[in-house]
Amino acid sequence: MESAVTVAPPAVPIPCTVIDQKRLFDLYTSVPDAAEYAEMLELERTWIGALAEHYRATAPSFDSPQELLREMSVFLAREGATASYNHRFLAEEATLEQFKVVVREFALDGLTESLNLLPVIPRLPHRSAMAVFRVMVDELGCGNDDMAHSQLYRNLLAELGMPTEVADYRETVGQPSHAYVNMFHWLASRATTPEYFLGGYAYFEASVLYGFRSFAKAARRLGIQAGTYYTEHLYIDTYHSKHMRVALREMAAVREIDLATVWAGVELTSAVVNEATENAITVARAQDRS
């Protein structure tokens, strides 16, 4: 079906480095006092609040959730059609040491995967919440410690001879890597409305189906057994992306939703994820290949 709405390609009008992402991460993972809470609000306002408002103000006009979902499919198809040079480099050329740099940059997320998303559940209508919860249960291994995605990442780190605790990465990874984690925290528990989360996570679960291909290919080429972390996502996220679309439709069934805000979540998440990924691989490419 021909697209009814012209969607601009993703951009990053407000880069993550406009604030201290490490500081925001620390505030999100603590119990802030009044002064720290005010500081957190200002950091959010300067970065992700402004970014969200930019995408909300420039969102296309949609007549229905169904139209938005069709346009998200167009957006995803266009984004997934062309791999960046960095993705091709990771898949085909990166050395083991360079691959380890990329693994390091995403360790904050991998070791805590989905835990900071749980607060969104009570913010959603019942049937919408249950659709999202089915995704979260999968992310957490359905209660099986060995299959939780965070454990799969821990296995990957252990095979590569890298530390396996969050504290080991708080100071060593870059600002875009902190922003990647901070964004998910904001979408789930800090955004003014859960529409941002529904758009952002519906996009994310679908984008992983092409976004992780270069990671999986690199792990396989380098003989890494714990590359299961990546292949598991390529396997299960088709199911997850379907349930995120269900969550959006279920919310629309019980109350009017702001489709511009949902779309803002899509573009915001695309921008932050791509910024973090491109930065991680660029940092890896700068490592000595000898």
mmCIF file of N, CA and C in Angstrom, residues 31-131:
data_model
loop_
_atom_site.group_PDB
_atom_site.id
_atom_site.type_symbol
_atom_site.label_atom_id
_atom_site.label_comp_id
_atom_site.label_asym_id
_atom_site.label_seq_id
_atom_site.Cartn_x
_atom_site.Cartn_y
_atom_site.Cartn_z
ATOM 1 N N VAL A 31 17.840 7.451 44.844
ATOM 2 C CA VAL A 31 16.648 8.125 45.364
ATOM 3 C C VAL A 31 17.052 9.581 45.600
ATOM 4 N N PRO A 32 16.707 10.484 44.672
ATOM 5 C CA PRO A 32 17.202 11.865 44.775
ATOM 6 C C PRO A 32 16.503 12.646 45.884
ATOM 7 N N ASP A 33 17.260 13.544 46.498
ATOM 8 C CA ASP A 33 16.631 14.471 47.429
ATOM 9 C C ASP A 33 16.023 15.611 46.609
ATOM 10 N N ALA A 34 15.479 16.624 47.292
ATOM 11 C CA ALA A 34 14.759 17.688 46.590
ATOM 12 C C ALA A 34 15.661 18.418 45.588
ATOM 13 N N ALA A 35 16.876 18.732 46.006
ATOM 14 C CA ALA A 35 17.793 19.451 45.119
ATOM 15 C C ALA A 35 18.187 18.588 43.924
ATOM 16 N N GLU A 36 18.421 17.315 44.169
ATOM 17 C CA GLU A 36 18.789 16.402 43.088
ATOM 18 C C GLU A 36 17.619 16.175 42.133
ATOM 19 N N TYR A 37 16.402 16.147 42.684
ATOM 20 C CA TYR A 37 15.234 15.987 41.819
ATOM 21 C C TYR A 37 15.078 17.196 40.900
ATOM 22 N N ALA A 38 15.316 18.383 41.431
ATOM 23 C CA ALA A 38 15.270 19.587 40.598
ATOM 24 C C ALA A 38 16.342 19.526 39.511
ATOM 25 N N GLU A 39 17.517 19.034 39.881
ATOM 26 C CA GLU A 39 18.593 18.879 38.899
ATOM 27 C C GLU A 39 18.181 17.892 37.803
ATOM 28 N N MET A 40 17.552 16.795 38.208
ATOM 29 C CA MET A 40 17.099 15.795 37.239
ATOM 30 C C MET A 40 16.079 16.398 36.281
ATOM 31 N N LEU A 41 15.142 17.170 36.799
ATOM 32 C CA LEU A 41 14.142 17.813 35.955
ATOM 33 C C LEU A 41 14.792 18.732 34.924
ATOM 34 N N GLU A 42 15.805 19.452 35.344
ATOM 35 C CA GLU A 42 16.469 20.376 34.421
ATOM 36 C C GLU A 42 17.241 19.620 33.349
ATOM 37 N N LEU A 43 17.905 18.546 33.720
ATOM 38 C CA LEU A 43 18.615 17.732 32.732
ATOM 39 C C LEU A 43 17.627 17.155 31.719
ATOM 40 N N GLU A 44 16.496 16.657 32.199
ATOM 41 C CA GLU A 44 15.473 16.125 31.296
ATOM 42 C C GLU A 44 14.928 17.216 30.381
ATOM 43 N N ARG A 45 14.635 18.377 30.951
ATOM 44 C CA ARG A 45 14.068 19.468 30.155
ATOM 45 C C ARG A 45 15.008 19.880 29.031
ATOM 46 N N THR A 46 16.297 19.930 29.341
ATOM 47 C CA THR A 46 17.279 20.401 28.362
ATOM 48 C C THR A 46 17.497 19.406 27.239
ATOM 49 N N TRP A 47 17.441 18.124 27.573
ATOM 50 C CA TRP A 47 17.724 17.097 26.564
ATOM 51 C C TRP A 47 16.465 16.402 26.058
ATOM 52 N N ILE A 48 15.989 15.398 26.772
ATOM 53 C CA ILE A 48 14.962 14.528 26.204
ATOM 54 C C ILE A 48 13.598 15.191 26.157
ATOM 55 N N GLY A 49 13.326 16.085 27.078
ATOM 56 C CA GLY A 49 12.074 16.815 26.999
ATOM 57 C C GLY A 49 12.011 17.682 25.756
ATOM 58 N N ALA A 50 13.113 18.377 25.478
ATOM 59 C CA ALA A 50 13.172 19.214 24.280
ATOM 60 C C ALA A 50 13.150 18.362 23.017
ATOM 61 N N LEU A 51 13.827 17.216 23.043
ATOM 62 C CA LEU A 51 13.854 16.323 21.887
ATOM 63 C C LEU A 51 12.454 15.776 21.612
ATOM 64 N N ALA A 52 11.766 15.347 22.664
ATOM 65 C CA ALA A 52 10.410 14.813 22.513
ATOM 66 C C ALA A 52 9.470 15.874 21.959
ATOM 67 N N GLU A 53 9.579 17.081 22.461
ATOM 68 C CA GLU A 53 8.700 18.147 21.996
ATOM 69 C C GLU A 53 8.987 18.495 20.533
ATOM 70 N N HIS A 54 10.256 18.451 20.138
ATOM 71 C CA HIS A 54 10.599 18.689 18.729
ATOM 72 C C HIS A 54 9.884 17.687 17.831
ATOM 73 N N TYR A 55 9.967 16.411 18.175
ATOM 74 C CA TYR A 55 9.354 15.393 17.327
ATOM 75 C C TYR A 55 7.829 15.424 17.421
ATOM 76 N N ARG A 56 7.290 15.789 18.550
ATOM 77 C CA ARG A 56 5.833 15.886 18.661
ATOM 78 C C ARG A 56 5.312 17.032 17.809
ATOM 79 N N ALA A 57 6.021 18.166 17.842
ATOM 80 C CA ALA A 57 5.580 19.338 17.091
ATOM 81 C C ALA A 57 5.707 19.148 15.584
ATOM 82 N N THR A 58 6.630 18.289 15.161
ATOM 83 C CA THR A 58 6.852 18.087 13.726
ATOM 84 C C THR A 58 6.245 16.780 13.217
ATOM 85 N N ALA A 59 5.462 16.089 14.058
ATOM 86 C CA ALA A 59 4.865 14.813 13.662
ATOM 87 C C ALA A 59 3.833 15.017 12.561
ATOM 88 N N PRO A 60 3.703 14.042 11.656
ATOM 89 C CA PRO A 60 2.632 14.102 10.661
ATOM 90 C C PRO A 60 1.270 14.058 11.348
ATOM 91 N N SER A 61 0.238 14.428 10.619
ATOM 92 C CA SER A 61 -1.117 14.352 11.132
ATOM 93 C C SER A 61 -1.714 13.006 10.742
ATOM 94 N N PHE A 62 -2.053 12.195 11.750
ATOM 95 C CA PHE A 62 -2.611 10.874 11.506
ATOM 96 C C PHE A 62 -4.103 10.873 11.841
ATOM 97 N N ASP A 63 -4.877 10.152 11.044
ATOM 98 C CA ASP A 63 -6.313 10.061 11.281
ATOM 99 C C ASP A 63 -6.683 8.927 12.214
ATOM 100 N N SER A 64 -5.792 7.961 12.384
ATOM 101 C CA SER A 64 -6.118 6.796 13.205
ATOM 102 C C SER A 64 -4.843 6.091 13.630
ATOM 103 N N PRO A 65 -4.918 5.270 14.699
ATOM 104 C CA PRO A 65 -3.758 4.455 15.068
ATOM 105 C C PRO A 65 -3.324 3.525 13.939
ATOM 106 N N GLN A 66 -4.269 3.036 13.166
ATOM 107 C CA GLN A 66 -3.939 2.137 12.066
ATOM 108 C C GLN A 66 -3.068 2.836 11.029
ATOM 109 N N GLU A 67 -3.393 4.098 10.757
ATOM 110 C CA GLU A 67 -2.578 4.848 9.808
ATOM 111 C C GLU A 67 -1.178 5.064 10.369
ATOM 112 N N LEU A 68 -1.087 5.374 11.650
ATOM 113 C CA LEU A 68 0.230 5.552 12.264
ATOM 114 C C LEU A 68 1.048 4.267 12.181
ATOM 115 N N LEU A 69 0.423 3.132 12.447
ATOM 116 C CA LEU A 69 1.151 1.861 12.384
ATOM 117 C C LEU A 69 1.611 1.549 10.967
ATOM 118 N N ARG A 70 0.811 1.901 9.978
ATOM 119 C CA ARG A 70 1.253 1.711 8.590
ATOM 120 C C ARG A 70 2.470 2.576 8.296
ATOM 121 N N GLU A 71 2.427 3.808 8.777
ATOM 122 C CA GLU A 71 3.556 4.704 8.532
ATOM 123 C C GLU A 71 4.805 4.281 9.291
ATOM 124 N N MET A 72 4.614 3.694 10.472
ATOM 125 C CA MET A 72 5.767 3.175 11.199
ATOM 126 C C MET A 72 6.405 2.035 10.419
ATOM 127 N N SER A 73 5.595 1.229 9.758
ATOM 128 C CA SER A 73 6.145 0.158 8.915
ATOM 129 C C SER A 73 6.958 0.738 7.772
ATOM 130 N N VAL A 74 6.484 1.823 7.186
ATOM 131 C CA VAL A 74 7.234 2.500 6.117
ATOM 132 C C VAL A 74 8.557 3.038 6.667
ATOM 133 N N PHE A 75 8.477 3.657 7.817
ATOM 134 C CA PHE A 75 9.655 4.223 8.487
ATOM 135 C C PHE A 75 10.695 3.132 8.748
ATOM 136 N N LEU A 76 10.248 2.011 9.295
ATOM 137 C CA LEU A 76 11.143 0.899 9.611
ATOM 138 C C LEU A 76 11.736 0.288 8.349
ATOM 139 N N ALA A 77 10.914 0.133 7.319
ATOM 140 C CA ALA A 77 11.405 -0.458 6.071
ATOM 141 C C ALA A 77 12.486 0.408 5.454
ATOM 142 N N ARG A 78 12.291 1.725 5.478
ATOM 143 C CA ARG A 78 13.287 2.622 4.907
ATOM 144 C C ARG A 78 14.573 2.605 5.744
ATOM 145 N N GLU A 79 14.421 2.633 7.053
ATOM 146 C CA GLU A 79 15.589 2.663 7.925
ATOM 147 C C GLU A 79 16.382 1.364 7.827
ATOM 148 N N GLY A 80 15.663 0.240 7.693
ATOM 149 C CA GLY A 80 16.340 -1.055 7.647
ATOM 150 C C GLY A 80 16.897 -1.420 6.294
ATOM 151 N N ALA A 81 16.536 -0.659 5.260
ATOM 152 C CA ALA A 81 16.935 -1.033 3.898
ATOM 153 C C ALA A 81 18.415 -0.787 3.627
ATOM 154 N N THR A 82 19.003 0.160 4.328
ATOM 155 C CA THR A 82 20.389 0.526 4.057
ATOM 156 C C THR A 82 21.202 0.502 5.346
ATOM 157 N N ALA A 83 22.134 -0.428 5.415
ATOM 158 C CA ALA A 83 23.013 -0.496 6.585
ATOM 159 C C ALA A 83 24.075 0.594 6.484
ATOM 160 N N SER A 84 24.384 1.231 7.601
ATOM 161 C CA SER A 84 25.431 2.243 7.601
ATOM 162 C C SER A 84 26.796 1.587 7.424
ATOM 163 N N TYR A 85 27.795 2.407 7.088
ATOM 164 C CA TYR A 85 29.157 1.882 6.975
ATOM 165 C C TYR A 85 29.580 1.224 8.284
ATOM 166 N N ASN A 86 29.209 1.827 9.403
ATOM 167 C CA ASN A 86 29.600 1.265 10.690
ATOM 168 C C ASN A 86 29.020 -0.132 10.898
ATOM 169 N N HIS A 87 27.762 -0.320 10.535
ATOM 170 C CA HIS A 87 27.159 -1.643 10.682
ATOM 171 C C HIS A 87 27.861 -2.662 9.779
ATOM 172 N N ARG A 88 28.187 -2.258 8.560
ATOM 173 C CA ARG A 88 28.898 -3.176 7.655
ATOM 174 C C ARG A 88 30.284 -3.497 8.204
ATOM 175 N N PHE A 89 30.937 -2.493 8.764
ATOM 176 C CA PHE A 89 32.260 -2.714 9.354
ATOM 177 C C PHE A 89 32.173 -3.719 10.493
ATOM 178 N N LEU A 90 31.203 -3.530 11.382
ATOM 179 C CA LEU A 90 31.060 -4.435 12.521
ATOM 180 C C LEU A 90 30.820 -5.862 12.040
ATOM 181 N N ALA A 91 29.936 -6.035 11.099
ATOM 182 C CA ALA A 91 29.580 -7.368 10.627
ATOM 183 C C ALA A 91 30.741 -8.062 9.920
ATOM 184 N N GLU A 92 31.529 -7.313 9.153
ATOM 185 C CA GLU A 92 32.476 -7.933 8.234
ATOM 186 C C GLU A 92 33.947 -7.763 8.591
ATOM 187 N N GLU A 93 34.310 -6.751 9.379
ATOM 188 C CA GLU A 93 35.720 -6.433 9.552
ATOM 189 C C GLU A 93 36.203 -6.326 10.991
ATOM 190 N N ALA A 94 35.334 -6.015 11.914
ATOM 191 C CA ALA A 94 35.775 -5.727 13.282
ATOM 192 C C ALA A 94 36.572 -6.888 13.867
ATOM 193 N N THR A 95 37.665 -6.549 14.524
ATOM 194 C CA THR A 95 38.442 -7.562 15.235
ATOM 195 C C THR A 95 37.740 -7.902 16.549
ATOM 196 N N LEU A 96 38.252 -8.921 17.232
ATOM 197 C CA LEU A 96 37.683 -9.288 18.520
ATOM 198 C C LEU A 96 37.778 -8.127 19.495
ATOM 199 N N GLU A 97 38.911 -7.439 19.521
ATOM 200 C CA GLU A 97 39.073 -6.321 20.450
ATOM 201 C C GLU A 97 38.121 -5.182 20.120
ATOM 202 N N GLN A 98 37.901 -4.942 18.845
ATOM 203 C CA GLN A 98 36.949 -3.903 18.457
ATOM 204 C C GLN A 98 35.519 -4.300 18.811
ATOM 205 N N PHE A 99 35.199 -5.569 18.623
ATOM 206 C CA PHE A 99 33.875 -6.053 19.005
ATOM 207 C C PHE A 99 33.666 -5.889 20.506
ATOM 208 N N LYS A 100 34.696 -6.150 21.290
ATOM 209 C CA LYS A 100 34.589 -6.008 22.736
ATOM 210 C C LYS A 100 34.302 -4.561 23.134
ATOM 211 N N VAL A 101 34.802 -3.606 22.372
ATOM 212 C CA VAL A 101 34.504 -2.199 22.654
ATOM 213 C C VAL A 101 33.008 -1.944 22.503
ATOM 214 N N VAL A 102 32.418 -2.473 21.437
ATOM 215 C CA VAL A 102 30.983 -2.291 21.213
ATOM 216 C C VAL A 102 30.188 -2.976 22.322
ATOM 217 N N VAL A 103 30.593 -4.177 22.693
ATOM 218 C CA VAL A 103 29.920 -4.892 23.787
ATOM 219 C C VAL A 103 30.000 -4.079 25.075
ATOM 220 N N ARG A 104 31.162 -3.494 25.329
ATOM 221 C CA ARG A 104 31.333 -2.658 26.519
ATOM 222 C C ARG A 104 30.377 -1.467 26.498
ATOM 223 N N GLU A 105 30.242 -0.808 25.350
ATOM 224 C CA GLU A 105 29.427 0.399 25.277
ATOM 225 C C GLU A 105 27.954 0.131 25.569
ATOM 226 N N PHE A 106 27.488 -1.094 25.343
ATOM 227 C CA PHE A 106 26.089 -1.409 25.609
ATOM 228 C C PHE A 106 25.893 -2.238 26.873
ATOM 229 N N ALA A 107 26.936 -2.351 27.687
ATOM 230 C CA ALA A 107 26.844 -3.187 28.890
ATOM 231 C C ALA A 107 25.868 -2.621 29.920
ATOM 232 N N LEU A 108 25.783 -1.309 30.054
ATOM 233 C CA LEU A 108 24.834 -0.744 31.021
ATOM 234 C C LEU A 108 23.415 -1.181 30.696
ATOM 235 N N ASP A 109 23.086 -1.205 29.421
ATOM 236 C CA ASP A 109 21.758 -1.645 29.011
ATOM 237 C C ASP A 109 21.631 -3.157 29.115
ATOM 238 N N GLY A 110 22.589 -3.891 28.572
ATOM 239 C CA GLY A 110 22.496 -5.342 28.543
ATOM 240 C C GLY A 110 22.374 -5.956 29.921
ATOM 241 N N LEU A 111 23.079 -5.415 30.895
ATOM 242 C CA LEU A 111 23.071 -5.983 32.244
ATOM 243 C C LEU A 111 21.832 -5.625 33.058
ATOM 244 N N THR A 112 21.050 -4.676 32.567
ATOM 245 C CA THR A 112 19.836 -4.260 33.281
ATOM 246 C C THR A 112 18.613 -4.349 32.376
ATOM 247 N N GLU A 113 18.734 -5.105 31.301
ATOM 248 C CA GLU A 113 17.739 -5.065 30.233
ATOM 249 C C GLU A 113 16.313 -5.281 30.725
ATOM 250 N N SER A 114 15.466 -4.309 30.385
ATOM 251 C CA SER A 114 14.021 -4.299 30.642
ATOM 252 C C SER A 114 13.631 -3.966 32.073
ATOM 253 N N LEU A 115 14.555 -4.002 33.017
ATOM 254 C CA LEU A 115 14.190 -3.722 34.406
ATOM 255 C C LEU A 115 13.653 -2.308 34.575
ATOM 256 N N ASN A 116 14.228 -1.348 33.849
ATOM 257 C CA ASN A 116 13.754 0.030 34.006
ATOM 258 C C ASN A 116 12.491 0.308 33.195
ATOM 259 N N LEU A 117 11.974 -0.716 32.489
ATOM 260 C CA LEU A 117 10.727 -0.544 31.745
ATOM 261 C C LEU A 117 9.500 -0.933 32.563
ATOM 262 N N LEU A 118 9.693 -1.687 33.630
ATOM 263 C CA LEU A 118 8.564 -2.216 34.399
ATOM 264 C C LEU A 118 7.623 -1.136 34.940
ATOM 265 N N PRO A 119 8.100 0.068 35.318
ATOM 266 C CA PRO A 119 7.162 1.070 35.845
ATOM 267 C C PRO A 119 6.092 1.523 34.859
ATOM 268 N N VAL A 120 6.245 1.229 33.571
ATOM 269 C CA VAL A 120 5.219 1.665 32.624
ATOM 270 C C VAL A 120 3.942 0.849 32.759
ATOM 271 N N ILE A 121 4.037 -0.363 33.295
ATOM 272 C CA ILE A 121 2.877 -1.267 33.329
ATOM 273 C C ILE A 121 1.670 -0.635 34.029
ATOM 274 N N PRO A 122 1.799 -0.104 35.250
ATOM 275 C CA PRO A 122 0.615 0.482 35.901
ATOM 276 C C PRO A 122 0.151 1.794 35.274
ATOM 277 N N ARG A 123 0.903 2.340 34.338
ATOM 278 C CA ARG A 123 0.510 3.588 33.681
ATOM 279 C C ARG A 123 -0.393 3.342 32.477
ATOM 280 N N LEU A 124 -0.577 2.077 32.119
ATOM 281 C CA LEU A 124 -1.329 1.729 30.917
ATOM 282 C C LEU A 124 -2.690 1.141 31.268
ATOM 283 N N PRO A 125 -3.682 1.277 30.373
ATOM 284 C CA PRO A 125 -4.949 0.556 30.555
ATOM 285 C C PRO A 125 -4.691 -0.951 30.622
ATOM 286 N N HIS A 126 -5.598 -1.676 31.257
ATOM 287 C CA HIS A 126 -5.351 -3.083 31.593
ATOM 288 C C HIS A 126 -4.886 -3.924 30.406
ATOM 289 N N ARG A 127 -5.661 -3.963 29.325
ATOM 290 C CA ARG A 127 -5.314 -4.851 28.218
ATOM 291 C C ARG A 127 -4.043 -4.382 27.500
ATOM 292 N N SER A 128 -3.836 -3.088 27.446
ATOM 293 C CA SER A 128 -2.591 -2.560 26.888
ATOM 294 C C SER A 128 -1.412 -2.960 27.768
ATOM 295 N N ALA A 129 -1.606 -2.840 29.075
ATOM 296 C CA ALA A 129 -0.550 -3.209 30.023
ATOM 297 C C ALA A 129 -0.206 -4.684 29.922
ATOM 298 N N MET A 130 -1.216 -5.542 29.742
ATOM 299 C CA MET A 130 -0.964 -6.977 29.664
ATOM 300 C C MET A 130 -0.174 -7.333 28.403
ATOM 301 N N ALA A 131 -0.431 -6.641 27.307
ATOM 302 C CA ALA A 131 0.342 -6.879 26.084
ATOM 303 C C ALA A 131 1.806 -6.526 26.299
#
